[in-house]
Structure formats: C-alpha cells, structure tokens
PDB file of C-alpha atoms in Angstrom:
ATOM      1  CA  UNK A   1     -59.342 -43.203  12.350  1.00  0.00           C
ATOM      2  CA  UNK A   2     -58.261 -39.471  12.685  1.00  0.00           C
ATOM      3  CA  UNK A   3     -60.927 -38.743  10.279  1.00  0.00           C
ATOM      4  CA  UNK A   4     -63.577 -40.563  11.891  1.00  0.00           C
ATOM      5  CA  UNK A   5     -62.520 -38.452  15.474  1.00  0.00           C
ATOM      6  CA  UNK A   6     -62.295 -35.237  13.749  1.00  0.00           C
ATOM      7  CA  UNK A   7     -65.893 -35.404  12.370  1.00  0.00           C
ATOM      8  CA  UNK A   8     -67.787 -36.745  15.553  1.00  0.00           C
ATOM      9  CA  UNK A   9     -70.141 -33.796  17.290  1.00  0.00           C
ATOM     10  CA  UNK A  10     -68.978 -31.896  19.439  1.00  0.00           C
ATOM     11  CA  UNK A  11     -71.497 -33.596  21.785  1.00  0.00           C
ATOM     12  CA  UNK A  12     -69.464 -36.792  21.485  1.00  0.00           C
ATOM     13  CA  UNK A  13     -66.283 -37.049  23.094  1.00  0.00           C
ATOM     14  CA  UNK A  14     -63.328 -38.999  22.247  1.00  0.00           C
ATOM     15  CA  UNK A  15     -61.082 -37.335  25.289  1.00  0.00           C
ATOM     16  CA  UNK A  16     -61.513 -39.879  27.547  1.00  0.00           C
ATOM     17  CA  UNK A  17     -58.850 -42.194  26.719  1.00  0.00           C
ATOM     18  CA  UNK A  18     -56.849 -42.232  29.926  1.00  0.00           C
ATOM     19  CA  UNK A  19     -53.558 -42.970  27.868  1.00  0.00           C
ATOM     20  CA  UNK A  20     -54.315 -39.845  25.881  1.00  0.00           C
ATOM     21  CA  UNK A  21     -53.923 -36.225  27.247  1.00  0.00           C
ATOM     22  CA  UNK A  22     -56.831 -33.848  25.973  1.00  0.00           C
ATOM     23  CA  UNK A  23     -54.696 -31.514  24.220  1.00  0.00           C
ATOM     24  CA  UNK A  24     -52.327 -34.006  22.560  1.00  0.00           C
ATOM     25  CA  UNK A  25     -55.135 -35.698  20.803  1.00  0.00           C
ATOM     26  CA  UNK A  26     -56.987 -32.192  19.421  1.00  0.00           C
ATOM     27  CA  UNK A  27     -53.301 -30.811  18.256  1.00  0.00           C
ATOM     28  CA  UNK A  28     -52.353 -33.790  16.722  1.00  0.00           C
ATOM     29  CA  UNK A  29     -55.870 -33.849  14.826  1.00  0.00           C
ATOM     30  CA  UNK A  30     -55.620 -30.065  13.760  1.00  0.00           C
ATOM     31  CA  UNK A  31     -51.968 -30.560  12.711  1.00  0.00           C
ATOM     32  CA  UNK A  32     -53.235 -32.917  10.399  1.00  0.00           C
ATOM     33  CA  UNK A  33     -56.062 -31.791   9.161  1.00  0.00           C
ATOM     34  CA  UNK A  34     -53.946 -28.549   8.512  1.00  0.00           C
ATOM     35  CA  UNK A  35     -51.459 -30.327   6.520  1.00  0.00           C
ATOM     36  CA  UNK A  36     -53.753 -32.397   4.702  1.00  0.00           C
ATOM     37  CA  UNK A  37     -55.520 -28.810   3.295  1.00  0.00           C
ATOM     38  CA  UNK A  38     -52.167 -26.971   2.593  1.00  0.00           C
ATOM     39  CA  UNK A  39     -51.229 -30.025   0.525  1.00  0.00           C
ATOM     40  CA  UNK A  40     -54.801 -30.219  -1.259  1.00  0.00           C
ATOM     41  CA  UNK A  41     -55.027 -26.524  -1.875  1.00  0.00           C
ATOM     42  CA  UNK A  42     -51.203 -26.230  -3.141  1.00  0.00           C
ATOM     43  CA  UNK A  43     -51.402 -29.329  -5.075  1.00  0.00           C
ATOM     44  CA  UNK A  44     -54.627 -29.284  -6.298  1.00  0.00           C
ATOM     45  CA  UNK A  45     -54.235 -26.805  -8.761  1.00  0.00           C
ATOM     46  CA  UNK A  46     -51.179 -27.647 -10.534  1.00  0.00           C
ATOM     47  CA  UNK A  47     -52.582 -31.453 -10.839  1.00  0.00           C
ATOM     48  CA  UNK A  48     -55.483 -30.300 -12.701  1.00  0.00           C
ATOM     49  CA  UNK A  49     -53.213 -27.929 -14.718  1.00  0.00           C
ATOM     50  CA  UNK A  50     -51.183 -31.211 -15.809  1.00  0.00           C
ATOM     51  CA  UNK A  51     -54.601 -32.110 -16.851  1.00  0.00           C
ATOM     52  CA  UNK A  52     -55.416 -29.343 -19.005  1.00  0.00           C
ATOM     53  CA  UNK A  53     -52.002 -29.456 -20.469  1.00  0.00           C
ATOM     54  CA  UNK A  54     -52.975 -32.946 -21.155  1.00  0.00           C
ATOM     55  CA  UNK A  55     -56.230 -31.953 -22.863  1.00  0.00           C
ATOM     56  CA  UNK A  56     -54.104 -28.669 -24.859  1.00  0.00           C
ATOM     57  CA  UNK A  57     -51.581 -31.235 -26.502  1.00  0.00           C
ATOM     58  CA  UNK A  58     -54.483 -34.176 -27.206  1.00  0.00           C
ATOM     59  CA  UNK A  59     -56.051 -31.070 -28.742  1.00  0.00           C
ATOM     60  CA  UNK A  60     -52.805 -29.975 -30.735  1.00  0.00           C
ATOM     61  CA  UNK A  61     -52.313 -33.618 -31.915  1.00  0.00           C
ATOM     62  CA  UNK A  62     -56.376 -34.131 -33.097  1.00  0.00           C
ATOM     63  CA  UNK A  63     -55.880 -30.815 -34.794  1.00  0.00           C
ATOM     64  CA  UNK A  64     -53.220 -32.078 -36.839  1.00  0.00           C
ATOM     65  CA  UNK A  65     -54.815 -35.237 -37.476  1.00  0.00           C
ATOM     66  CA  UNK A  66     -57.985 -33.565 -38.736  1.00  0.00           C
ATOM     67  CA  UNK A  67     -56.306 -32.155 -42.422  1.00  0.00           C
ATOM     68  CA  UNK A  68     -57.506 -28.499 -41.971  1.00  0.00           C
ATOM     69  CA  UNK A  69     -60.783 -30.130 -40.074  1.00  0.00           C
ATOM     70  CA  UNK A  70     -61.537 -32.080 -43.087  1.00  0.00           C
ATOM     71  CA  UNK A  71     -61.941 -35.042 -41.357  1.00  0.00           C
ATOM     72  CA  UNK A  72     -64.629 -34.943 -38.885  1.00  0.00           C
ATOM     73  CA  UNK A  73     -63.643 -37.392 -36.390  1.00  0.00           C
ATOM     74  CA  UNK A  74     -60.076 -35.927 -35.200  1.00  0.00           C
ATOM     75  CA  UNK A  75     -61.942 -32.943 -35.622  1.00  0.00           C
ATOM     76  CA  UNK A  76     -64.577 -33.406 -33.238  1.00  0.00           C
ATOM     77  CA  UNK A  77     -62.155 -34.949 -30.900  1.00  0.00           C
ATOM     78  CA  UNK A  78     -60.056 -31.642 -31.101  1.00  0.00           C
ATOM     79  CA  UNK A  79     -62.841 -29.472 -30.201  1.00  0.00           C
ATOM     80  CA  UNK A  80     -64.089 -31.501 -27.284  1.00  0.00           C
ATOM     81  CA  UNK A  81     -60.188 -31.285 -25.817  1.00  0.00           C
ATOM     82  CA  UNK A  82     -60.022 -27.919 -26.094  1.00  0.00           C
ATOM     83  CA  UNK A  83     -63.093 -27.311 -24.675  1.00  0.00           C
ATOM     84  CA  UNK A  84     -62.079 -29.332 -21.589  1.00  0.00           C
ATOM     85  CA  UNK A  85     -58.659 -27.792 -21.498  1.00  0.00           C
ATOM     86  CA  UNK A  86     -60.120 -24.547 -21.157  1.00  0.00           C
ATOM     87  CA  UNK A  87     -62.533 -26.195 -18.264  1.00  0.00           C
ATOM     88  CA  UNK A  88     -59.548 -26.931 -16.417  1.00  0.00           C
ATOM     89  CA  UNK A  89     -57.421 -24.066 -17.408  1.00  0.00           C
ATOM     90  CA  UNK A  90     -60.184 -21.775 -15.612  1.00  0.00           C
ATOM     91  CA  UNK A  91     -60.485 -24.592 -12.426  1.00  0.00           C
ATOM     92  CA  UNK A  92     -56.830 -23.885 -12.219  1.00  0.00           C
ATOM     93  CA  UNK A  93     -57.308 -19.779 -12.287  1.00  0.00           C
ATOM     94  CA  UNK A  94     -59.412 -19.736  -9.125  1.00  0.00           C
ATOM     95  CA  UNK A  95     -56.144 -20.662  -7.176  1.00  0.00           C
ATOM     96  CA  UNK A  96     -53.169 -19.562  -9.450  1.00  0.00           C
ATOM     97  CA  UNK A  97     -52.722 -16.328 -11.182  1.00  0.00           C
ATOM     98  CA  UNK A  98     -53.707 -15.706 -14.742  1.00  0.00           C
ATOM     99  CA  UNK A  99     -50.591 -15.033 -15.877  1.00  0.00           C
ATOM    100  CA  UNK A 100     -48.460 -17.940 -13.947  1.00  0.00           C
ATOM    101  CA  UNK A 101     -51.025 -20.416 -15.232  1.00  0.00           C
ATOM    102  CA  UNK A 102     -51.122 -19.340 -18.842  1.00  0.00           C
ATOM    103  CA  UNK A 103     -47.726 -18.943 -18.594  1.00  0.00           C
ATOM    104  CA  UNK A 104     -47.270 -22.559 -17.358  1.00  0.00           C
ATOM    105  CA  UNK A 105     -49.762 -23.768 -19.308  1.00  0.00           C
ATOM    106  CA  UNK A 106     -48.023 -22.811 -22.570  1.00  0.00           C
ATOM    107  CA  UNK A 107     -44.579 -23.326 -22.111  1.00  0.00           C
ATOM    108  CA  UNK A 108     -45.506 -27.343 -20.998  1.00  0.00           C
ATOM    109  CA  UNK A 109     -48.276 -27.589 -23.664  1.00  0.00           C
ATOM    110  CA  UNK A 110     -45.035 -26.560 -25.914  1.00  0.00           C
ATOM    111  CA  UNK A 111     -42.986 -29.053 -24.777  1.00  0.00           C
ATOM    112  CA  UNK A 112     -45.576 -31.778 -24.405  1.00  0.00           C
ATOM    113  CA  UNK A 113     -47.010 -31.276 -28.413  1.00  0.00           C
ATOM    114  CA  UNK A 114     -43.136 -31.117 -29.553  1.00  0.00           C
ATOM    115  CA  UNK A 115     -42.359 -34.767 -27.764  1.00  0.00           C
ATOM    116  CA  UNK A 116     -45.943 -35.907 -29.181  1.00  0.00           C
ATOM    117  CA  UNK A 117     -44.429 -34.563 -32.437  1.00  0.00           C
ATOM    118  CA  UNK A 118     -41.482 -36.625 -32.290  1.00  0.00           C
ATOM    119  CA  UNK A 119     -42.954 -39.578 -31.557  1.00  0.00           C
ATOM    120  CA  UNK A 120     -45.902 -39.510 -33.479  1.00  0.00           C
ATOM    121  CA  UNK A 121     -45.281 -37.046 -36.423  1.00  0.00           C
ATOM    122  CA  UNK A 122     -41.665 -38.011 -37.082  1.00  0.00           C
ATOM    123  CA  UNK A 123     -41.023 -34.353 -36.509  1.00  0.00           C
ATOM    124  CA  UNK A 124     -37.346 -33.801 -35.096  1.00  0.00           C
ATOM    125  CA  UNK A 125     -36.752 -30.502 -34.240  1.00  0.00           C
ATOM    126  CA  UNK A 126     -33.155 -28.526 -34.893  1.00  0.00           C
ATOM    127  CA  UNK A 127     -30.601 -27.562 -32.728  1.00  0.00           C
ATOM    128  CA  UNK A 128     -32.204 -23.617 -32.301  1.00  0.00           C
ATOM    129  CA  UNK A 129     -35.108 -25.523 -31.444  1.00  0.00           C
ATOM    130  CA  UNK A 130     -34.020 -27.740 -28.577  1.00  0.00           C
ATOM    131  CA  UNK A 131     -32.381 -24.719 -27.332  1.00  0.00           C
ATOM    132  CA  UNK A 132     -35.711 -22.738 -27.249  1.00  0.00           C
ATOM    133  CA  UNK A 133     -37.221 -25.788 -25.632  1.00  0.00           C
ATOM    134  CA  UNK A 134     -34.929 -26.091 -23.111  1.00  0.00           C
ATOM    135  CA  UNK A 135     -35.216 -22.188 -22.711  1.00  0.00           C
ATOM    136  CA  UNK A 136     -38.884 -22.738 -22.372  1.00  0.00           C
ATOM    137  CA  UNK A 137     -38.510 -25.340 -19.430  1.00  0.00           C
ATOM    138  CA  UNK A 138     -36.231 -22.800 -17.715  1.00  0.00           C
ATOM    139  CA  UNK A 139     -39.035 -19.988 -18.236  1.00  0.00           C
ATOM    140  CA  UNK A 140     -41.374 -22.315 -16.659  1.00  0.00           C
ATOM    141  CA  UNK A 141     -39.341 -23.429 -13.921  1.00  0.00           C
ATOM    142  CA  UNK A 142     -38.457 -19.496 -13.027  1.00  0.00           C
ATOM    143  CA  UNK A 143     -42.192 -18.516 -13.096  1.00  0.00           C
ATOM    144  CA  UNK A 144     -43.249 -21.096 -10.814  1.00  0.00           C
ATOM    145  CA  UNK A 145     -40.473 -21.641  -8.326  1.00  0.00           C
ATOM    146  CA  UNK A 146     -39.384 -18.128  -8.248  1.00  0.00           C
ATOM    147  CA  UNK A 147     -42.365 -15.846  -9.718  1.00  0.00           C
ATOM    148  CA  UNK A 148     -44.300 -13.220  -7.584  1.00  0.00           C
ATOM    149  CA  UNK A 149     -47.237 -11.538  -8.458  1.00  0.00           C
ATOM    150  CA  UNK A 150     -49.299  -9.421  -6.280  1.00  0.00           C
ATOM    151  CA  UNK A 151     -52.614  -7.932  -6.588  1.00  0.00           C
ATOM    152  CA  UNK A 152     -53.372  -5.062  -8.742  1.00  0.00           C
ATOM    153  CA  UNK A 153     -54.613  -2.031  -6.521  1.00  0.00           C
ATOM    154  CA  UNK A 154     -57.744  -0.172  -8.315  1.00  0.00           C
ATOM    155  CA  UNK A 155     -58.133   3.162  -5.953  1.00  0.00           C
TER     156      UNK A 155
END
C-alpha cells in the first residue's frame, strides 16, 4: 500500500483522508522509503559478495576436480565460476572498496574452499592451520566492522 501511495503523480492526491494529517502520511512514506534504500544499498553489496564467494569456492572445488584441466567437464565448469565470480566481485566494487572487498572476498573464499575441503576432499587441516583460519575470520571481521578507507587525493 505505501508503495502504491508513494508512486501516484503528483497530480493525484492521497491527503484527503480526514483521519490522516498531511504531513504524517508524507513523513511516514519518506521514512520508509529511506530505510528501505539504506538497507538495499548497505546490504546489497555484501549479498552479492556471498555470491561471488560462492562462485570463487565452486570454482576452487571444479579446479580440483578437473586433474590439471584434464578433464574437460569440471574444467569448463571452473572457468564459467570464475568468470561469474569475477562478475560479481566487480558488481560488489561499485559500492565497497577494492581493497575491503578483495580483502573479504579472500579471507571467506579461504574459509569456504577449506570446509568444502573437509567435506568433500577428506582434507583435515592441522592445528597451525585452524589457527590461521580462525586468524583469517578475525582479519575479516576487523576489515569490515572496523576498517576505514578514504579516498586517495590526486592534486
């Protein structure tokens, strides 16, 4: 319903409710439609950067699969992923910085390929190993939650 009143002309009016003040109704419209894009825009990126990670560790796992590319059909289907992972990877770069989304990229493409590892390769990593994993997560975590970056001034 909100929707349908926020996209009526501006010839049309939906003020005349008499159990509805004027301004109440446009605030509470604007005040929605405000959150609605600051949760799209913030959001948005980092779901399609769960996607590329997605595509990075399908990629990873074909890659394996493929012998040294020797068999064509994990092959193909490693080449494809990337591709898309890269697709999504630069979707993601229009909103985040470079660095924060490689950054975040890597370290959960990391993670991700070393549980697809475990459960699919039989691959259990080491103690050192968990313990760079876990430092990874951290790294991630820091980057995201508590990373700054400003823009680079070129005078």
């Amino acid at each position: 319903m909100v929707r349908d009143l926020a996209l009526r002309s501006e010839h049309e009016t939906f003020y005349d409710h008499p159990s509805v003040p004027n301004d109440a109704l446009f605030t509470s419209i604007s005040i929605i439609h405000l959150q609605e894009d600051i949760m799209v825009k913030t959001l948005l990126p980092y779901l399609v950067l769960v996607l590329a990670v997605g595509f990075g560790t399908a990629s990873a796992t074909f890659a394996n699969s493929a012998n040294g590319f020797t068999k064509i059909l994990p092959a193909l289907l490693s080449i494809t992923t990337i591709i898309l992972c890269m697709f999504c990877l630069s979707q993601v770069m229009k909103s985040l910085p470079v660095g924060i989304t490689y950054a975040s990229y890597a370290g959960i493409c990391i993670i991700a390929t070393s549980v697809v590892g475990i459960i699919k390769f039989n691959q259990i990593p080491n103690v050192p190993t968990m313990v760079g994993l876990f430092l990874i997560v951290v790294g991630v975590l820091m980057i995201n939650l508590l990373g700054q970056t400003s823009p680079i001034n070129h005078e």
